[in-house]
Coordinates of C-alpha atoms (C1' of nucleotides) in Angstrom, one line a residue:
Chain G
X22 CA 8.6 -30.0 -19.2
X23 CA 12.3 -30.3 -18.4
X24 CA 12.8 -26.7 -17.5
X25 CA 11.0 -27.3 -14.6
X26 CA 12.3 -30.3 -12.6
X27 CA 11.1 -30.8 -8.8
X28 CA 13.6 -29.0 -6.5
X29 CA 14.3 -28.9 -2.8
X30 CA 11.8 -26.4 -0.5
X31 CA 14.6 -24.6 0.3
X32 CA 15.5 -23.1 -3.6
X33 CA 11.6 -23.0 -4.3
X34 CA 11.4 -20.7 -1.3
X35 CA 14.3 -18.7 -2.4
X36 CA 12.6 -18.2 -5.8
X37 CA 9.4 -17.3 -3.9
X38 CA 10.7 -14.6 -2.7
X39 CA 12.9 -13.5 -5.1
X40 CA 10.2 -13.6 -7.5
X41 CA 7.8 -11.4 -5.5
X42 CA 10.5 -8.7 -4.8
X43 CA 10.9 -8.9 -8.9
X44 CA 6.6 -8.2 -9.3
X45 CA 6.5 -6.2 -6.7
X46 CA 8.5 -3.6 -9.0
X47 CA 5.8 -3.3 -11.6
X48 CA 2.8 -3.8 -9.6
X49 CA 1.0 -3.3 -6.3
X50 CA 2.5 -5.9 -3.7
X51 CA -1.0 -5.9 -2.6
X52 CA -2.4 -7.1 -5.4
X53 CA -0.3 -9.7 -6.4
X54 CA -1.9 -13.0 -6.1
X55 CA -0.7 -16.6 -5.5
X56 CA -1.4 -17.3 -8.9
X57 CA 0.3 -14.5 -10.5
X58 CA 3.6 -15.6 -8.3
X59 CA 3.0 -19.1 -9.3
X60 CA 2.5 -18.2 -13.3
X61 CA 6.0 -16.4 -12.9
X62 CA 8.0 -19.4 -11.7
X63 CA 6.1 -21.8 -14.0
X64 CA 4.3 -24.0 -11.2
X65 CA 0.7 -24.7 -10.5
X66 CA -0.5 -22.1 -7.5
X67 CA -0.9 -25.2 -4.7
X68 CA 2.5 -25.9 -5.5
X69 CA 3.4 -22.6 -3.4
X70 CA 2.0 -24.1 -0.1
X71 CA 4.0 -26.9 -0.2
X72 CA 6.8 -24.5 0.7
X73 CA 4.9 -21.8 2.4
X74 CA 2.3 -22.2 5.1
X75 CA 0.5 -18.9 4.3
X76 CA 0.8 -16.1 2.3
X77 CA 1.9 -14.2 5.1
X78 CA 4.7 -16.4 5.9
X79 CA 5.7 -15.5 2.4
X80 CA 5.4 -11.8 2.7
X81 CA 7.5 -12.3 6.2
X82 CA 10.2 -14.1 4.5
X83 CA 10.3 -11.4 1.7
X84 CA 11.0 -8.7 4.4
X85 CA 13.6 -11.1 6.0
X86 CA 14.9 -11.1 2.8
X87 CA 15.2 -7.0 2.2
X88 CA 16.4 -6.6 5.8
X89 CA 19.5 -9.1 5.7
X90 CA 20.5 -8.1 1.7
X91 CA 20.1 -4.5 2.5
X92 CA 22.1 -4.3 5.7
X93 CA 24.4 -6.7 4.0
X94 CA 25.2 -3.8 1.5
X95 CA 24.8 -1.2 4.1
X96 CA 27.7 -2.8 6.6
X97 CA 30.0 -3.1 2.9
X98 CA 29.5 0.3 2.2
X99 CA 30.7 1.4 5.7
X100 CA 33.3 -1.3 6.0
X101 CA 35.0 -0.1 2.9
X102 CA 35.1 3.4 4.6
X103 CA 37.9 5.2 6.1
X104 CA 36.3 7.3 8.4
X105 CA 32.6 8.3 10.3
X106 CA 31.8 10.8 7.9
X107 CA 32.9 8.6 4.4
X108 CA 30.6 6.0 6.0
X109 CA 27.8 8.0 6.3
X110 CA 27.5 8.9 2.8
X111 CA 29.0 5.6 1.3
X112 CA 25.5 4.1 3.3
X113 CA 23.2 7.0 1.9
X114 CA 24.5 5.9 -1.6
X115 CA 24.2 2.4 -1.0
X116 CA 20.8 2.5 0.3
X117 CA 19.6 4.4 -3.0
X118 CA 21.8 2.1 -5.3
X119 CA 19.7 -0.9 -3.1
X120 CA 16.1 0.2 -4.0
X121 CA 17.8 0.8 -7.6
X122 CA 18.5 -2.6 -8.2
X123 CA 15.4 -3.8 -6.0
X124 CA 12.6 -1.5 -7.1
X125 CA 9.8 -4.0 -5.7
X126 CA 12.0 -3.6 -2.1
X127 CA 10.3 -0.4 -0.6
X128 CA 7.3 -0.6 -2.4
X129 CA 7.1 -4.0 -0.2
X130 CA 7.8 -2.4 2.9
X131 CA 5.5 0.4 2.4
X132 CA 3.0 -1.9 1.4
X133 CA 3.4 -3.7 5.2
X134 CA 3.3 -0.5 6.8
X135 CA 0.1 0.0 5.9
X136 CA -0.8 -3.2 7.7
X137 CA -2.7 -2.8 11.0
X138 CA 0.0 -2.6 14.5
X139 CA -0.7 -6.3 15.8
X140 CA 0.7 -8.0 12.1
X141 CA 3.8 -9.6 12.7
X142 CA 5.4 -8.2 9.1
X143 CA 4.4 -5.0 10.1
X144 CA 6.4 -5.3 13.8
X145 CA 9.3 -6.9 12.0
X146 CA 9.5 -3.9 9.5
X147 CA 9.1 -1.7 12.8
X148 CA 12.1 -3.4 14.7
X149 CA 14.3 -3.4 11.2
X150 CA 14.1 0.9 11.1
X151 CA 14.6 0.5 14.3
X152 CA 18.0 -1.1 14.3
X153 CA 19.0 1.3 11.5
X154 CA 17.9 4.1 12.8
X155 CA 20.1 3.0 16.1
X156 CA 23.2 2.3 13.6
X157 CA 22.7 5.6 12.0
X158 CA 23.0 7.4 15.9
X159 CA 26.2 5.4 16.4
X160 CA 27.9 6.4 13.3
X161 CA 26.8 9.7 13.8
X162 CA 27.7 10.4 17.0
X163 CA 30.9 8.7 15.6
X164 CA 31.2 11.4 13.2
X165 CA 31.1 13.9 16.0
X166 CA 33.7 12.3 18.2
X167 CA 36.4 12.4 15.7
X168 CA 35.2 16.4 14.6
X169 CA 33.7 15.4 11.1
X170 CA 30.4 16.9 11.8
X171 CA 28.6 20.0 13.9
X172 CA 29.7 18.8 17.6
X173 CA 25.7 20.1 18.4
X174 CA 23.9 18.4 15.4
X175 CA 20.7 16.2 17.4
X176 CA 21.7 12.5 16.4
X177 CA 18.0 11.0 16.3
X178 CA 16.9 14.0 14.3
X179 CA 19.6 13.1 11.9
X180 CA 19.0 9.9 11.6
X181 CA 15.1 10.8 10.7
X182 CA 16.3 13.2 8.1
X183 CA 19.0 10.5 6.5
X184 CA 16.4 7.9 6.8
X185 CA 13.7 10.3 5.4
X186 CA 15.7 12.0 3.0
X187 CA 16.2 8.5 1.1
X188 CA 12.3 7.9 1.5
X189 CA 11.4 10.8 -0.4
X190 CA 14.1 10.1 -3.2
X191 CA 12.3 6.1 -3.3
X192 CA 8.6 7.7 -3.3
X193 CA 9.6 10.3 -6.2
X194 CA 10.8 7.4 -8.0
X195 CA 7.9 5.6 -7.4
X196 CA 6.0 7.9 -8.9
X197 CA 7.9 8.8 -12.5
X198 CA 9.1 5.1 -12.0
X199 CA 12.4 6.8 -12.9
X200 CA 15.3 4.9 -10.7
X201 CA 17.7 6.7 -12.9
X202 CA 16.9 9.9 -12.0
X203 CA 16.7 9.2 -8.2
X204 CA 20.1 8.2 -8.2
X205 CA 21.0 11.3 -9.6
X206 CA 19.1 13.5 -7.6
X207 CA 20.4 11.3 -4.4
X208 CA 23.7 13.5 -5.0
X209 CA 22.2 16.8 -4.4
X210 CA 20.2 15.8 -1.7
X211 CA 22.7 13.9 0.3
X212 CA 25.3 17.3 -0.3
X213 CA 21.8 19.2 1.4
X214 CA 21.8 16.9 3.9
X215 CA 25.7 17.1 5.1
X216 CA 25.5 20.5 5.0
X217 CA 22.8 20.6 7.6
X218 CA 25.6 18.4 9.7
X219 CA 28.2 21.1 9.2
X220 CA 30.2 19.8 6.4
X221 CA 31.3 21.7 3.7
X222 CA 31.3 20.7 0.3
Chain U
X28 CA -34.4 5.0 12.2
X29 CA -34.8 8.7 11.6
X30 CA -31.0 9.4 12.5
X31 CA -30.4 8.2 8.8
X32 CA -32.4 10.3 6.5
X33 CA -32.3 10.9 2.9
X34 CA -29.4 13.2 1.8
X35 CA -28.2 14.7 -1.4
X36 CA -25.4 12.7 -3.5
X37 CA -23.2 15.8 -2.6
X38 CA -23.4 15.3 1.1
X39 CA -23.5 11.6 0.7
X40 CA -20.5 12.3 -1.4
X41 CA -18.6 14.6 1.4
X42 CA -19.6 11.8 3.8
X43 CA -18.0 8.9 2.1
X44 CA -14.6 10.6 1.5
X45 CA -14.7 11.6 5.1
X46 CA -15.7 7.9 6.2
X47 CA -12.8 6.8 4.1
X48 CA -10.7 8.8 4.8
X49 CA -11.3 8.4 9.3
X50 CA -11.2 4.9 8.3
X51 CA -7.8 5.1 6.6
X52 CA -6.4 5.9 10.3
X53 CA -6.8 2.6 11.8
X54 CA -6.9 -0.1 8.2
X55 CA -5.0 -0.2 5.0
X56 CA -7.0 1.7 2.4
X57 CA -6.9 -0.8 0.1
X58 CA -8.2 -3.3 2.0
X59 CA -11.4 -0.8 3.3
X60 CA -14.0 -2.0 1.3
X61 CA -17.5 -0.5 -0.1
X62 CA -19.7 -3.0 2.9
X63 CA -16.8 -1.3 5.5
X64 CA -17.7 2.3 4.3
X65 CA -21.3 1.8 3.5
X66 CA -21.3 0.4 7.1
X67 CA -19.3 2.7 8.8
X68 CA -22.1 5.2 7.7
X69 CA -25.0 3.5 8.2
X70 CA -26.6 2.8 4.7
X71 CA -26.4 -0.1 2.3
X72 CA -23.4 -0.9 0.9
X73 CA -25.5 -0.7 -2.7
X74 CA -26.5 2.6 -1.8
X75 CA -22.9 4.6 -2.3
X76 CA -22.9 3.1 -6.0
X77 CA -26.0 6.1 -6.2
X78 CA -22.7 8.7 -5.5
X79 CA -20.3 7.5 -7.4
X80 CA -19.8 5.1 -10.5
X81 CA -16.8 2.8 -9.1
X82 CA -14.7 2.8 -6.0
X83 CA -11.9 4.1 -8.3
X84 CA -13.8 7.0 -8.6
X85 CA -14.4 7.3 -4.6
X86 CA -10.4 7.0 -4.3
X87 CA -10.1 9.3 -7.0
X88 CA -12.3 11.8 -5.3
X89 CA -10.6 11.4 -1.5
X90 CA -7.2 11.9 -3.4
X91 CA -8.6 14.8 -4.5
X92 CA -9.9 16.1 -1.2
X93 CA -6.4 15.8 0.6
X94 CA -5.2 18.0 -2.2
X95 CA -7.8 20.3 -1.5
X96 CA -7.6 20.4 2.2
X97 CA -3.9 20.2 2.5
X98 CA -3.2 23.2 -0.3
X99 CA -5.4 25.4 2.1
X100 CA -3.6 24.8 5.1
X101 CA -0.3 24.9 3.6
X102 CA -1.5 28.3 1.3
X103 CA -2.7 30.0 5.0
X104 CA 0.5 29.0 6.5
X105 CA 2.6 30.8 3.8
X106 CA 0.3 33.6 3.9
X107 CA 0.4 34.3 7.5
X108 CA 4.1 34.3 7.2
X109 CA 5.9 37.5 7.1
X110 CA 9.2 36.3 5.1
X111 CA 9.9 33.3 2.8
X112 CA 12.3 31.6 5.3
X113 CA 9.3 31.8 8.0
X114 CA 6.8 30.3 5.3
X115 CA 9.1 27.0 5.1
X116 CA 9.0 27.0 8.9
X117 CA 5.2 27.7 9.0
X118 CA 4.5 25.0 5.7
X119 CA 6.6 22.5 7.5
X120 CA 4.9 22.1 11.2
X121 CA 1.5 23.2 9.0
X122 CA 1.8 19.8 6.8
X123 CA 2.7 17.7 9.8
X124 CA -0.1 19.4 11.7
X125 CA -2.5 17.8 8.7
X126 CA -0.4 14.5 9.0
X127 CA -1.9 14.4 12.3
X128 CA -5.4 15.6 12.4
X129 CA -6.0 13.0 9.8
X130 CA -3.9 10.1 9.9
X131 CA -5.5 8.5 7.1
X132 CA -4.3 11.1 4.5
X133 CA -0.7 9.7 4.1
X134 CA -1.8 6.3 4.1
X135 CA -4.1 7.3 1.1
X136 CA -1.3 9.1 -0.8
X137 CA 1.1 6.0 0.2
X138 CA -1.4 3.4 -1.2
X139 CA -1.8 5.2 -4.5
X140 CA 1.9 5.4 -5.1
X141 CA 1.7 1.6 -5.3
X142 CA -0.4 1.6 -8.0
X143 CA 0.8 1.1 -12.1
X144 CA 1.6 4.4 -13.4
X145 CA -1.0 4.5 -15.8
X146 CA -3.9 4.6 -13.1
X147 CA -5.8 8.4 -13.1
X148 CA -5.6 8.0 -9.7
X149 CA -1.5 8.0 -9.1
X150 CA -1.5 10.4 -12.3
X151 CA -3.4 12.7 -10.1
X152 CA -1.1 12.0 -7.0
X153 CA 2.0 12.5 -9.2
X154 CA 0.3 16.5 -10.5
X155 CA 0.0 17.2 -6.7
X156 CA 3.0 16.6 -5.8
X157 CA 4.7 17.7 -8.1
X158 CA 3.1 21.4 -7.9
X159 CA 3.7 21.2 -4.2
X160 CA 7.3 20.8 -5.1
X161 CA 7.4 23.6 -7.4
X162 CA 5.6 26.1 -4.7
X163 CA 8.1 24.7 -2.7
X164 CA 10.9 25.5 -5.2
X165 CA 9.5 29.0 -5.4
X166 CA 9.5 29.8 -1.5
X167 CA 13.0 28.6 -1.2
X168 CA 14.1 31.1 -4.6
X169 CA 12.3 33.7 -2.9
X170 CA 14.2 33.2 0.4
X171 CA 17.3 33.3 -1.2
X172 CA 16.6 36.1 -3.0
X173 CA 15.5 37.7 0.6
X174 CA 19.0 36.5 1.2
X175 CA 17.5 34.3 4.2
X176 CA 19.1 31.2 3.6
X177 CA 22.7 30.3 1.5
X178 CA 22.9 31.1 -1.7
X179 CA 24.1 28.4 -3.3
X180 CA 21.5 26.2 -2.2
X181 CA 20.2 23.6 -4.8
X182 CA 16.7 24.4 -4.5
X183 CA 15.4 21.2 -6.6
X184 CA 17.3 19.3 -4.0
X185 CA 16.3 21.1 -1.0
X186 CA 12.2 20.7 -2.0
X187 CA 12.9 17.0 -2.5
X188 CA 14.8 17.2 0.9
X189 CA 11.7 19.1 2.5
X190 CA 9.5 16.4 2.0
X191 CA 11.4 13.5 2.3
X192 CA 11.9 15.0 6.4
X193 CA 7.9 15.3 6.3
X194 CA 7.4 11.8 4.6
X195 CA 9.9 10.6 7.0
X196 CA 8.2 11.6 9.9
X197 CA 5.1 10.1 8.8
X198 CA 6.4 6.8 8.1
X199 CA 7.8 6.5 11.9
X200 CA 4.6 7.6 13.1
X201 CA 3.0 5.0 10.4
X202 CA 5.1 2.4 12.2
X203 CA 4.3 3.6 15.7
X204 CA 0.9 4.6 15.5
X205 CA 1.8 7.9 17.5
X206 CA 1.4 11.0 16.0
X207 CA 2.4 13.3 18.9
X208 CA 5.7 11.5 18.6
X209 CA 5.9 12.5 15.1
X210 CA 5.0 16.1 16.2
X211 CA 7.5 16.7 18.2
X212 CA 10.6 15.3 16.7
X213 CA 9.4 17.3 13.6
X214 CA 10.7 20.4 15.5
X215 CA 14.1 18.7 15.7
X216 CA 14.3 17.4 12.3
X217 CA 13.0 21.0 10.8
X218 CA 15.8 22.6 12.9
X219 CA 18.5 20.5 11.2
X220 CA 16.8 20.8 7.6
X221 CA 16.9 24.7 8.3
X222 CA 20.6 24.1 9.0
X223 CA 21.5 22.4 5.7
X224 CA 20.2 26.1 4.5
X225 CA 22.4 27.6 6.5
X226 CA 20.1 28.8 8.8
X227 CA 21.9 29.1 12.3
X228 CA 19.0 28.2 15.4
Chain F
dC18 C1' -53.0 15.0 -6.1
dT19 C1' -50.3 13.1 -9.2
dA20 C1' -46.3 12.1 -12.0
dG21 C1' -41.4 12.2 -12.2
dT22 C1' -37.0 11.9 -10.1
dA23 C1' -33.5 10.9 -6.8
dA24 C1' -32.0 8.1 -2.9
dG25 C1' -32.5 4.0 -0.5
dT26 C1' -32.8 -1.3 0.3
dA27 C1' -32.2 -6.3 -0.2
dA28 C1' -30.8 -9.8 -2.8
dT29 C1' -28.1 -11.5 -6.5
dT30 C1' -24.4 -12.0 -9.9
dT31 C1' -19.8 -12.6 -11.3
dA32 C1' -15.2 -13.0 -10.7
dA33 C1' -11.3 -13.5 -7.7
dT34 C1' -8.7 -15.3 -4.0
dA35 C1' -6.3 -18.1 -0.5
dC36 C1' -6.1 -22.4 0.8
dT37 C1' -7.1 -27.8 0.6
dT38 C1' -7.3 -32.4 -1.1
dA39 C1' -6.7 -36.6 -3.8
dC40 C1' -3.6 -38.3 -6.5
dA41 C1' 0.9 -39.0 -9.3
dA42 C1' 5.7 -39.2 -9.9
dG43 C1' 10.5 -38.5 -9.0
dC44 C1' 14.4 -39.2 -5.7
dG45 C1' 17.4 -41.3 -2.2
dC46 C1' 18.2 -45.3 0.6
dC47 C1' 18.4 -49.8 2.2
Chain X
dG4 C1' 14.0 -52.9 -7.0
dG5 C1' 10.7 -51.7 -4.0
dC6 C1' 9.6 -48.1 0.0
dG7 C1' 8.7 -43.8 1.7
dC8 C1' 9.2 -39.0 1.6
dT9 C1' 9.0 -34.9 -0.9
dT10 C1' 7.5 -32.1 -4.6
dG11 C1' 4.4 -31.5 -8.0
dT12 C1' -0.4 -31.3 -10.4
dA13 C1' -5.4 -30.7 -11.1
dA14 C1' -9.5 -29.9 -9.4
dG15 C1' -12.2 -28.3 -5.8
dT16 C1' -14.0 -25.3 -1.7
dA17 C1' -15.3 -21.4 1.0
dT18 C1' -15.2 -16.7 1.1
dT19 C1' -15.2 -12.3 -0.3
dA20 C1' -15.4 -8.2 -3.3
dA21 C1' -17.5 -4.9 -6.5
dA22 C1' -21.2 -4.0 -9.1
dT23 C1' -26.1 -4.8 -10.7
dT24 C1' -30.9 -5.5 -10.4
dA25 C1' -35.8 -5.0 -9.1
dC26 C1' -38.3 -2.8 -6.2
dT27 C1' -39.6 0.9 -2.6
dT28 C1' -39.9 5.4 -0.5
dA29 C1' -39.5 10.3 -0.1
dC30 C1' -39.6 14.9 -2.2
dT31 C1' -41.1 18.4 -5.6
dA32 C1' -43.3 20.8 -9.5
dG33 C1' -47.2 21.5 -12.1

DNA sequence: CTAGTAAGTAATTTAATACTTACAAGCGCC
DNA sequence: GGCGCTTGTAAGTATTAAATTACTTACTAG
């Protein structure tokens, strides 16, 4: 078939990934097979390992992937902000509207963090919240510098509650698979959450 | 060996959800097979298919356990509470105190969310959650009411926000593999949810 | 003491899964 | 226009899982 003409590693492994983020969103991560991502593309399932080594190099590159488009949108968001405290928020949204459009994202990464400590996804995952938790503190403390927020608000504890404020939001959607409503309810729960920094709405 | 007896299905039953659920702490769930619990307990790995029909019905049953277990600690919490705004406080630290006496709880709960929406099982985790937000919902009415916390607090948002902190916390500790960690910045992060209430510390 | 039932074992079945291999065919390059 | 590399296929392998089966052993009631 001419839809399907041979193509450089390079776009097949784009595609790899891009189709596993897009079954992720439907079904377990888990338990999608080789065969299922290969049926998706329209390509025999050994035709995979010509362009991955392992499935785990495939699940490695799909977190790559969600790290750089995520902090991509994250660094827009806070770029096309005027001040600490706009940033904040304009990130909070973003974040939401990213596992909107991505649904199979965070059901990826919760996926690796079941994974036992020694997996190298899982310690990639680990140094990705990491970083953003770390870019969170700096904005935040940020915010407090130029008087936006509570001068006494505890940064790392802030940055748990941003980070898990957006978690629950992604696992209640998980659950009604409603992104819709998550984006919604991301309103009232990020107004909550500046309030506990001192803003007023 | 007589360390191994014959027991009833209901205590074999009790003793498979425990095994899976200790075994939980250190694996993914859904990777824990019937040979690692069968194992894990000392019998043949036919032998638990005398307790229950299917391993979706041992899932089904340790889902149902957590509910159970962590209803009761949350319920003696409130009730040893003298005022609504102290039952948040005591609920809080109680459901993060159950986070960490069994570790293997939220990584249950996590790897039934990925599951397709029709499963029993996720239909069951979507009911418990769901009534623990409306008890939640309740508390915070009640505390406003009591005239405890602001008034104009959106309390659909500010149950969602509740655990979202909690499912945050576990999450970090998921990624670290500490649990006293997640302990003690839960005091930190409770402080600042109290605050979006407008609870001064 | 004997018959029925519940709980256990050991071995087997069936169905997937990740990965491999032998071979074919397109593409760029000299 | 042939050569070699890359991408693809089709078929195969080894392994693993849940579930089943045939048979055994312990307990209990009449």
């Amino acid at each position: 078939m001419s839809i399907n003409p041979r193509q450089t590693t390079e776009s097949r492994q784009a595609e790899i990934i891009a189709t596993m983020v897009r079954l992720s969103a439907e079904r377990s991560p888990a338990e999608i097979t080789t065969t299922d991502i290969a049926k998706a593309m329209g390509v025999t399932q050994g035709a995979l390992f010509r362009h991955f080594a392992t499935k785990e190099a495939i699940r490695l590159a799909v977190v790559e992937w969600i790290d750089e488009h995520l902090m991509f949108e994250l660094l827009a968001a806070k770029e096309r902000s005027t001040d600490a405290l706009a940033a904040l928020k304009a990130m909070f949204m973003a974040h939401v509207g990213f596992a909107k459009a991505h649904p199979g994202a965070p059901r990826l990464i919760f996926g690796e963090l079941q994974q036992p400590n020694a997996s190298p996804v899982k310690q990639r995952v680990q140094q990705i919240m990491q970083r953003y938790r770390q870019t969170l503190s700096q904005t935040l403390a940020a915010a407090i510098e130029a008087k936006l927020i509570r001068a006494d608000a505890d940064c790392p504890s802030a940055a748990a509650l941003f980070l898990g404020a957006i978690q629950g939001l992604v696992i209640q959607s998980m659950l009604s698979g409603n992104t819709e409503q998550m984006e919604q309810q991301a309103v009232g729960v990020l107004e909550l959450y500046l309030a506990a920094l001192g803003v007023k709405s």
